[in-house]
CSV table of C-alpha atoms in Angstrom, one decimal:
chain,number,residue,atom,x,y,z
W,1,MET,CA,-35.7,-52.2,-38.0
W,2,SER,CA,-32.8,-53.9,-39.7
W,3,HIS,CA,-29.8,-52.0,-41.1
W,4,ILE,CA,-30.8,-53.1,-44.6
W,5,THR,CA,-34.4,-52.0,-44.2
W,6,TYR,CA,-33.2,-48.7,-43.0
W,7,LEU,CA,-30.9,-48.2,-45.9
W,8,HIS,CA,-33.7,-49.0,-48.4
W,9,TYR,CA,-35.8,-46.3,-46.6
W,10,LEU,CA,-33.0,-43.8,-46.6
W,11,LEU,CA,-32.2,-44.2,-50.2
W,12,LYS,CA,-35.8,-43.3,-51.1
W,13,VAL,CA,-35.8,-40.0,-49.1
W,14,PRO,CA,-34.8,-37.1,-51.3
W,15,GLY,CA,-32.9,-34.1,-49.9
W,16,THR,CA,-32.0,-36.0,-46.7
W,17,PHE,CA,-30.9,-34.4,-43.5
W,18,GLN,CA,-29.7,-36.9,-41.0
W,19,SER,CA,-28.6,-36.5,-37.4
W,20,ILE,CA,-26.7,-39.4,-35.8
W,21,VAL,CA,-26.6,-39.4,-32.0
W,22,GLY,CA,-25.5,-41.8,-29.2
W,23,ASN,CA,-23.1,-42.3,-26.4
W,24,ASN,CA,-19.4,-41.7,-26.6
W,25,GLY,CA,-17.8,-44.6,-28.4
W,26,SER,CA,-21.1,-45.9,-29.7
W,27,GLY,CA,-20.0,-45.8,-33.4
W,28,LYS,CA,-21.6,-42.5,-34.5
W,29,SER,CA,-18.6,-41.5,-36.6
W,30,PHE,CA,-18.1,-44.9,-38.1
W,31,LEU,CA,-21.8,-45.2,-39.1
W,32,SER,CA,-21.9,-41.6,-40.4
W,33,LYS,CA,-18.8,-42.2,-42.6
W,34,GLU,CA,-20.4,-45.4,-44.0
W,35,LEU,CA,-23.7,-43.7,-44.7
W,36,SER,CA,-22.0,-40.7,-46.3
W,37,VAL,CA,-20.2,-43.0,-48.8
W,38,ILE,CA,-23.4,-45.0,-49.5
W,39,THR,CA,-25.7,-42.0,-49.9
W,40,ASP,CA,-23.1,-39.4,-51.2
W,41,LEU,CA,-24.4,-37.0,-48.6
W,42,PRO,CA,-21.9,-34.5,-47.1
W,43,LEU,CA,-20.7,-35.4,-43.6
W,44,VAL,CA,-20.1,-33.1,-40.7
W,45,HIS,CA,-18.5,-34.3,-37.5
W,46,LEU,CA,-19.6,-31.8,-34.8
W,47,ASP,CA,-16.5,-32.3,-32.8
W,48,VAL,CA,-14.3,-31.1,-35.7
W,49,GLU,CA,-16.5,-27.9,-35.8
W,50,PHE,CA,-16.7,-27.5,-32.1
W,51,TRP,CA,-13.3,-28.0,-30.5
W,52,ARG,CA,-10.6,-25.3,-30.6
W,53,PRO,CA,-6.9,-25.8,-29.7
W,54,ASN,CA,-6.3,-26.9,-26.1
W,55,TRP,CA,-9.8,-28.3,-25.9
W,56,GLU,CA,-11.3,-24.8,-25.7
W,57,LYS,CA,-15.0,-24.5,-26.3
W,58,PRO,CA,-16.5,-21.7,-28.5
W,59,PRO,CA,-19.0,-19.2,-26.9
W,60,LYS,CA,-22.5,-20.7,-26.9
W,61,GLU,CA,-23.9,-18.0,-29.3
W,62,GLU,CA,-21.1,-18.7,-31.8
W,63,TRP,CA,-21.7,-22.4,-31.6
W,64,ILE,CA,-25.5,-22.0,-32.2
W,65,LYS,CA,-24.7,-19.8,-35.2
W,66,LYS,CA,-22.3,-22.3,-36.6
W,67,GLN,CA,-24.8,-25.1,-36.3
W,68,THR,CA,-27.5,-23.0,-37.8
W,69,GLU,CA,-25.2,-22.5,-40.8
W,70,LEU,CA,-24.6,-26.3,-41.0
W,71,ILE,CA,-28.2,-27.3,-40.9
W,72,SER,CA,-29.2,-24.7,-43.5
W,73,LYS,CA,-27.2,-26.5,-46.2
W,74,GLU,CA,-29.0,-28.5,-48.9
W,75,LYS,CA,-28.2,-31.9,-47.6
W,76,TRP,CA,-26.2,-33.3,-44.7
W,77,ILE,CA,-25.3,-36.0,-42.2
W,78,ILE,CA,-24.3,-34.6,-38.9
W,79,ASP,CA,-22.6,-36.9,-36.4
W,80,GLY,CA,-22.5,-35.9,-32.7
W,81,ASN,CA,-24.4,-35.1,-29.6
W,82,HIS,CA,-23.7,-31.7,-28.0
W,83,THR,CA,-27.0,-32.1,-26.2
W,84,ASP,CA,-27.4,-28.5,-25.2
W,85,THR,CA,-27.9,-27.6,-28.9
W,86,MET,CA,-29.2,-31.0,-30.1
W,87,GLU,CA,-32.8,-29.7,-30.6
W,88,LEU,CA,-31.6,-27.5,-33.5
W,89,ARG,CA,-30.4,-30.6,-35.4
W,90,PHE,CA,-33.4,-32.7,-34.3
W,91,LYS,CA,-35.8,-30.1,-35.6
W,92,ALA,CA,-34.1,-29.8,-38.9
W,93,ALA,CA,-33.4,-33.5,-39.5
W,94,ASP,CA,-35.5,-35.7,-41.8
W,95,ILE,CA,-34.1,-38.7,-40.0
W,96,VAL,CA,-32.6,-39.2,-36.6
W,97,ILE,CA,-30.5,-42.3,-35.9
W,98,PHE,CA,-29.8,-43.2,-32.3
W,99,LEU,CA,-27.1,-45.6,-31.5
W,100,ASP,CA,-28.2,-47.1,-28.2
W,101,ILE,CA,-25.2,-49.3,-27.7
W,102,ASN,CA,-24.2,-51.1,-24.4
W,103,ARG,CA,-22.0,-48.8,-22.3
W,104,PHE,CA,-19.4,-51.5,-21.8
W,105,VAL,CA,-18.9,-51.7,-25.6
W,106,CYS,CA,-18.7,-47.9,-25.7
W,107,LEU,CA,-16.2,-47.8,-22.9
W,108,VAL,CA,-13.9,-50.4,-24.6
W,109,SER,CA,-14.2,-48.4,-27.8
W,110,ILE,CA,-13.0,-45.1,-26.3
W,111,PHE,CA,-10.0,-46.9,-24.6
W,112,ILE,CA,-9.0,-48.5,-28.0
W,113,ARG,CA,-9.2,-45.2,-29.9
W,114,CYS,CA,-7.5,-43.1,-27.2
W,115,GLY,CA,-4.3,-41.5,-28.5
W,116,LYS,CA,-5.1,-42.2,-32.1
W,117,LYS,CA,-5.7,-39.5,-34.7
W,118,ARG,CA,-9.2,-39.6,-36.0
W,119,SER,CA,-11.0,-37.9,-38.9
W,120,ASP,CA,-13.9,-37.0,-36.5
W,121,MET,CA,-11.8,-34.9,-34.3
W,122,PRO,CA,-9.6,-31.8,-35.0
W,123,GLN,CA,-6.1,-32.9,-36.0
W,124,TYR,CA,-4.5,-30.4,-33.6
W,125,LEU,CA,-6.0,-32.2,-30.6
W,126,GLU,CA,-5.0,-35.5,-29.0
W,127,GLU,CA,-7.0,-37.7,-26.7
W,128,LYS,CA,-4.8,-39.0,-23.9
W,129,LEU,CA,-5.3,-40.7,-20.6
W,130,ASP,CA,-5.7,-37.5,-18.5
W,131,MET,CA,-8.4,-35.9,-16.4
W,132,GLY,CA,-10.4,-34.9,-19.6
W,133,PHE,CA,-10.4,-38.5,-20.7
W,134,PHE,CA,-11.7,-39.7,-17.4
W,135,GLN,CA,-14.4,-37.1,-17.5
W,136,LEU,CA,-15.4,-38.5,-20.9
W,137,CYS,CA,-15.6,-42.0,-19.3
W,138,LYS,CA,-17.8,-40.6,-16.5
W,139,SER,CA,-20.1,-38.9,-19.1
W,140,LEU,CA,-20.2,-42.2,-21.1
W,141,TRP,CA,-21.1,-44.2,-17.9
W,142,SER,CA,-24.0,-41.8,-17.0
W,143,PHE,CA,-25.3,-41.5,-20.5
W,144,SER,CA,-28.6,-43.4,-19.9
W,145,LYS,CA,-29.5,-41.2,-16.9
W,146,THR,CA,-28.6,-37.9,-18.7
W,147,ARG,CA,-28.1,-37.5,-22.4
W,148,LYS,CA,-30.2,-40.5,-23.4
W,149,ARG,CA,-33.2,-38.9,-21.7
W,150,ILE,CA,-32.7,-35.7,-23.7
W,151,ILE,CA,-32.6,-37.7,-26.9
W,152,MET,CA,-35.8,-39.6,-26.0
W,153,ASP,CA,-37.6,-36.4,-24.9
W,154,LEU,CA,-36.7,-34.9,-28.3
W,155,ASN,CA,-38.0,-38.0,-30.0
W,156,LYS,CA,-41.3,-37.5,-28.1
W,157,LYS,CA,-41.4,-33.9,-29.0
W,158,TYR,CA,-40.8,-34.4,-32.7
W,159,LEU,CA,-42.9,-37.5,-33.4
W,160,ASP,CA,-43.0,-36.7,-37.1
W,161,LYS,CA,-39.3,-37.5,-37.4
W,162,PRO,CA,-38.4,-41.0,-38.4
W,163,PHE,CA,-36.3,-42.2,-35.4
W,164,PHE,CA,-34.2,-45.3,-35.8
W,165,VAL,CA,-32.7,-47.0,-32.8
W,166,ILE,CA,-29.7,-49.3,-33.4
W,167,LYS,CA,-28.9,-51.4,-30.3
W,168,SER,CA,-26.1,-53.5,-31.7
W,169,ARG,CA,-23.1,-53.1,-34.0
W,170,LYS,CA,-23.8,-56.5,-35.5
W,171,LYS,CA,-25.2,-56.4,-39.0
């Protein structure tokens, strides 16, 4: 489905709840920001909600509670994976958008953005070329064997959800 066809569909859906998923560096945040502007839907970047200072993770129960609060709102666009809790968002979403972008493109993207402040990350954190960054690269590289399978399994489980796959950043 073309981006234009998708937008026509999206603009006809009242009370929209969207979940945008994909590999690290696939463009989830960019797309979610654009869609938020076009649709006037409130945007939530999961990484902003998730990460604590020093890259500390919240306890799982607390993270589930936070996401339950986020998806209970009237309308939303949520950008991010966090695959161990993805089913919560998948179940609640009216539309799921999967950015299935080539991993080389994603890898270049995360190197380009490394060290830059971004609105989709907590401002008190900084991505730098360290062990955590190389773990991110490893996760990116193994995406099709790990997290992509989870996304596709959820798509099969929730066949009633419109599921849009975008394979290229080109318009």
